[in-house]
Short mmCIF file of C-alpha atoms in Angstrom, two decimals:
data_model
loop_
_atom_site.label_atom_id
_atom_site.label_comp_id
_atom_site.label_asym_id
_atom_site.label_seq_id
_atom_site.Cartn_x
_atom_site.Cartn_y
_atom_site.Cartn_z
CA MET A 1 -61.02 -20.90 10.74
CA ASP A 2 -60.45 -24.13 8.85
CA LEU A 3 -57.30 -25.51 10.53
CA SER A 4 -57.34 -28.62 8.38
CA PHE A 5 -57.02 -26.43 5.23
CA ARG A 6 -54.06 -24.53 6.71
CA ASN A 7 -52.32 -27.79 7.54
CA ARG A 8 -52.88 -29.11 4.04
CA THR A 9 -51.30 -26.05 2.35
CA GLY A 10 -48.24 -25.68 4.62
CA PHE A 11 -44.97 -27.63 4.68
CA THR A 12 -44.37 -30.19 7.37
CA MET A 13 -40.99 -30.35 9.11
CA ILE A 14 -40.15 -33.56 7.26
CA GLU A 15 -40.90 -31.91 3.92
CA LEU A 16 -38.71 -28.92 4.78
CA LEU A 17 -35.85 -31.17 5.82
CA THR A 18 -36.24 -33.15 2.60
CA VAL A 19 -36.05 -29.97 0.50
CA ILE A 20 -32.97 -28.79 2.41
CA ALA A 21 -31.32 -32.18 1.93
CA ILE A 22 -32.00 -32.08 -1.82
CA ILE A 23 -30.53 -28.58 -2.07
CA ALA A 24 -27.45 -29.69 -0.14
CA VAL A 25 -26.95 -32.67 -2.45
CA LEU A 26 -27.31 -30.48 -5.55
CA ALA A 27 -24.85 -27.96 -4.13
CA ALA A 28 -22.35 -30.73 -3.41
CA LEU A 29 -22.70 -31.99 -6.98
CA LEU A 30 -22.43 -28.58 -8.61
CA PHE A 31 -19.62 -27.10 -6.51
CA PRO A 32 -16.84 -29.17 -8.15
CA VAL A 33 -18.26 -28.22 -11.54
CA PHE A 34 -18.08 -24.56 -10.55
CA LEU A 35 -14.49 -24.93 -9.36
CA THR A 36 -13.51 -26.69 -12.58
CA ALA A 37 -15.11 -23.97 -14.69
CA ARG A 38 -13.40 -21.23 -12.68
CA GLY A 39 -10.05 -23.00 -12.97
CA LYS A 40 -10.48 -23.40 -16.73
CA ALA A 41 -11.32 -19.71 -17.10
CA ARG A 42 -8.16 -18.78 -15.20
CA GLU A 43 -6.10 -21.14 -17.35
CA ILE A 44 -7.47 -19.58 -20.56
CA THR A 45 -6.64 -16.07 -19.34
CA CYS A 46 -3.17 -17.11 -18.21
CA VAL A 47 -2.38 -18.81 -21.52
CA SER A 48 -3.65 -15.75 -23.41
CA ASN A 49 -1.36 -13.53 -21.32
CA LEU A 50 1.63 -15.73 -22.07
CA ARG A 51 0.86 -15.70 -25.81
CA GLN A 52 0.88 -11.91 -25.77
CA ILE A 53 4.06 -11.87 -23.69
CA GLY A 54 5.53 -14.20 -26.30
CA LEU A 55 4.72 -11.64 -28.99
CA ALA A 56 6.36 -8.95 -26.86
CA ILE A 57 9.49 -11.12 -26.58
CA ARG A 58 9.57 -11.50 -30.37
CA MET A 59 9.29 -7.72 -30.80
CA TYR A 60 12.10 -7.30 -28.27
CA ALA A 61 14.18 -9.79 -30.25
CA MET A 62 13.60 -7.88 -33.49
CA ASP A 63 15.16 -4.85 -31.82
CA SER A 64 17.97 -6.86 -30.21
CA ASP A 65 19.72 -8.90 -32.92
CA GLU A 66 17.18 -11.73 -32.51
CA LEU A 67 18.16 -12.30 -28.88
CA TYR A 68 15.60 -12.91 -26.17
CA PRO A 69 15.46 -10.36 -23.31
CA TRP A 70 18.61 -9.66 -21.36
CA ALA A 71 16.62 -9.72 -18.15
CA VAL A 72 16.39 -11.59 -14.90
CA ASP A 73 13.65 -13.57 -13.22
CA PRO A 74 12.40 -11.68 -10.10
CA THR A 75 13.32 -14.48 -7.71
CA ASP A 76 16.83 -14.61 -9.16
CA LYS A 77 17.05 -10.84 -8.73
CA TYR A 78 16.20 -10.97 -5.04
CA THR A 79 18.01 -14.23 -4.25
CA PRO A 80 21.14 -14.18 -6.46
CA ILE A 81 22.78 -16.73 -4.14
CA ILE A 82 20.98 -19.31 -6.30
CA TRP A 83 23.65 -18.70 -8.94
CA SER A 84 26.65 -18.91 -6.61
CA LEU A 85 27.99 -21.92 -8.53
CA PHE A 86 28.05 -19.78 -11.68
CA PRO A 87 29.86 -16.56 -10.67
CA GLU A 88 30.13 -15.43 -14.28
CA PHE A 89 26.33 -15.34 -14.38
CA GLN A 90 25.77 -14.15 -10.82
CA SER A 91 27.91 -11.06 -11.38
CA GLN A 92 25.52 -9.84 -14.10
CA ILE A 93 22.34 -9.91 -11.99
CA PRO A 94 22.67 -6.49 -10.27
CA PHE A 95 22.78 -4.80 -13.69
CA MET A 96 19.87 -6.66 -15.28
CA PRO A 97 16.25 -5.46 -15.36
CA MET A 98 13.52 -7.87 -14.32
CA ILE A 99 11.73 -9.54 -17.21
CA HIS A 100 8.51 -7.52 -16.99
CA GLU A 101 10.53 -4.31 -16.86
CA ALA A 102 12.46 -5.23 -20.00
CA LEU A 103 9.24 -6.03 -21.87
CA GLN A 104 7.21 -3.05 -20.65
CA PRO A 105 7.79 -0.99 -23.86
CA TYR A 106 6.31 -3.85 -25.90
CA VAL A 107 3.04 -4.40 -23.99
CA LYS A 108 -0.06 -2.25 -23.69
CA SER A 109 -0.69 -2.82 -19.99
CA LYS A 110 1.26 -4.10 -17.00
CA ASP A 111 -1.83 -6.18 -16.13
CA LEU A 112 -0.67 -8.56 -18.85
CA PHE A 113 1.82 -9.85 -16.28
CA ARG A 114 -0.91 -10.74 -13.77
CA CYS A 115 -2.10 -14.36 -13.82
CA PRO A 116 -5.57 -14.87 -12.25
CA ALA A 117 -4.33 -18.09 -10.63
CA ASP A 118 -1.66 -16.12 -8.77
CA THR A 119 -3.66 -15.63 -5.56
CA GLY A 120 -1.08 -16.26 -2.84
CA TYR A 121 -2.56 -17.88 0.23
CA ASP A 122 -3.96 -16.74 3.57
CA ILE A 123 -3.81 -17.94 7.17
CA GLU A 124 -5.75 -16.79 10.23
CA ASP A 125 -4.35 -15.58 13.53
CA SER A 126 -5.57 -16.85 16.91
CA ASN A 127 -8.54 -14.48 16.72
CA GLY A 128 -9.60 -15.73 13.31
CA ILE A 129 -8.43 -12.58 11.52
CA PRO A 130 -7.08 -13.31 8.00
CA LEU A 131 -3.39 -12.58 7.52
CA ASP A 132 -1.62 -12.31 4.18
CA ALA A 133 0.97 -15.00 4.81
CA ARG A 134 2.41 -14.84 1.33
CA PRO A 135 1.59 -12.03 -1.11
CA THR A 136 0.99 -12.94 -4.72
CA SER A 137 3.96 -12.99 -7.03
CA TYR A 138 2.42 -10.06 -8.92
CA VAL A 139 2.11 -7.96 -5.76
CA ARG A 140 5.59 -8.87 -4.58
CA PHE A 141 7.52 -8.60 -7.84
CA GLY A 142 5.25 -7.02 -10.47
CA THR A 143 4.78 -10.22 -12.47
CA SER A 144 3.05 -13.58 -12.03
CA TYR A 145 5.39 -15.25 -14.51
CA ASN A 146 8.87 -16.67 -14.12
CA TYR A 147 11.61 -16.32 -16.72
CA ARG A 148 14.40 -18.78 -17.46
CA THR A 149 17.20 -16.33 -16.71
CA GLU A 150 19.83 -18.66 -18.16
CA ILE A 151 18.53 -17.70 -21.62
CA ALA A 152 19.71 -14.16 -20.97
CA PHE A 153 23.02 -15.25 -19.46
CA ARG A 154 23.79 -17.31 -22.56
CA HIS A 155 22.54 -14.60 -24.97
CA LEU A 156 20.12 -16.88 -26.78
CA GLY A 157 17.18 -16.40 -29.13
CA GLU A 158 14.88 -18.87 -30.84
CA ALA A 159 17.35 -19.50 -33.68
CA THR A 160 20.23 -20.26 -31.32
CA MET A 161 18.38 -22.53 -28.88
CA ALA A 162 19.08 -26.22 -29.34
CA LEU A 163 15.40 -27.24 -29.02
CA PRO A 164 13.20 -24.11 -28.84
CA ALA A 165 9.93 -26.07 -28.97
CA GLU A 166 11.04 -28.02 -25.90
CA THR A 167 12.50 -25.10 -23.93
CA ASN A 168 10.56 -23.28 -21.21
CA VAL A 169 11.02 -19.52 -21.52
CA MET A 170 8.32 -18.31 -19.12
CA PHE A 171 5.65 -19.93 -16.95
CA ASP A 172 3.23 -18.97 -14.20
CA ALA A 173 4.67 -18.70 -10.71
CA ALA A 174 2.41 -21.03 -8.73
CA GLY A 175 3.72 -24.32 -7.39
CA ARG A 176 7.35 -24.88 -6.49
CA TRP A 177 9.96 -22.31 -7.43
CA HIS A 178 13.32 -22.10 -5.68
CA GLY A 179 12.12 -23.99 -2.61
CA GLY A 180 8.67 -22.42 -2.47
CA LEU A 181 5.26 -23.98 -1.96
CA ILE A 182 4.81 -27.36 -3.65
CA LEU A 183 1.52 -27.90 -5.48
CA GLU A 184 1.80 -31.42 -6.83
CA GLN A 185 -1.44 -31.31 -8.84
CA TYR A 186 -0.95 -27.83 -10.25
CA ARG A 187 -0.70 -27.57 -14.02
CA TYR A 188 1.62 -24.89 -15.32
CA ASN A 189 1.01 -22.60 -18.27
CA VAL A 190 4.28 -22.44 -20.19
CA LEU A 191 5.61 -20.23 -22.98
CA HIS A 192 8.12 -22.18 -25.07
CA GLY A 193 11.11 -20.97 -27.03
CA ASP A 194 9.32 -21.19 -30.37
CA GLY A 195 6.44 -19.03 -29.08
CA HIS A 196 3.78 -21.68 -28.49
CA THR A 197 2.07 -22.01 -25.10
CA LYS A 198 0.88 -25.14 -23.36
CA ASN A 199 -0.64 -26.24 -20.05
CA VAL A 200 1.60 -28.93 -18.56
CA SER A 201 1.98 -31.03 -15.42
CA ARG A 202 4.73 -30.46 -12.88
CA SER A 203 6.65 -33.49 -14.13
CA ALA A 204 6.43 -32.20 -17.71
CA LEU A 205 7.74 -28.82 -16.57
CA GLU A 206 10.69 -30.53 -14.90
CA GLN A 207 11.44 -32.24 -18.22
CA LEU A 208 11.43 -28.85 -19.93
CA TRP A 209 13.89 -27.58 -17.32
CA ALA A 210 16.15 -30.50 -18.21
CA THR A 211 16.30 -29.41 -21.86
CA GLN A 212 19.80 -28.21 -22.66
CA LEU A 213 19.95 -24.67 -23.97
#
């Protein structure tokens, strides 16, 4: 047997380590690209959902004297204490449907209310077993999107809003909401009062909240 031939055609340990190192470098370079692409795909789906929800709101308004849904945001429904300073509003909450329930007759599928970025988050117990520390908003409430309930309290529609193009009507439920998890770098997909949707920063969303109805 020609051992010298076998040695010439095989990989040495150094060559194998070099190949592994190159693969590791390529993976490190490509992984952020993959994450960015996945995040962009989720954003596109989420914005598309909000556009269709916006159309459903307009159809609702056509059947309701041009008023936007008399409905409540899920977190307001389950924590009405938030509105304790406004008893005239708080007293209405028990009688109001949640926003996705009010719009159900105007959408083809309840999956429209599921945002792909609404993943919740997991922790592990002492044995390394994953635990669902916080279910997704969709699993918990039936919708991944928040609604500005004050619009319903004040019986508003696009024509009666002061600045509909600068008013947040609905937005995805990640990030901070009523004392929840804070995601400083998260960009929110927002449906505005005039029906257009936009991906905005947290600071921009706070400015929308400051818009007087």
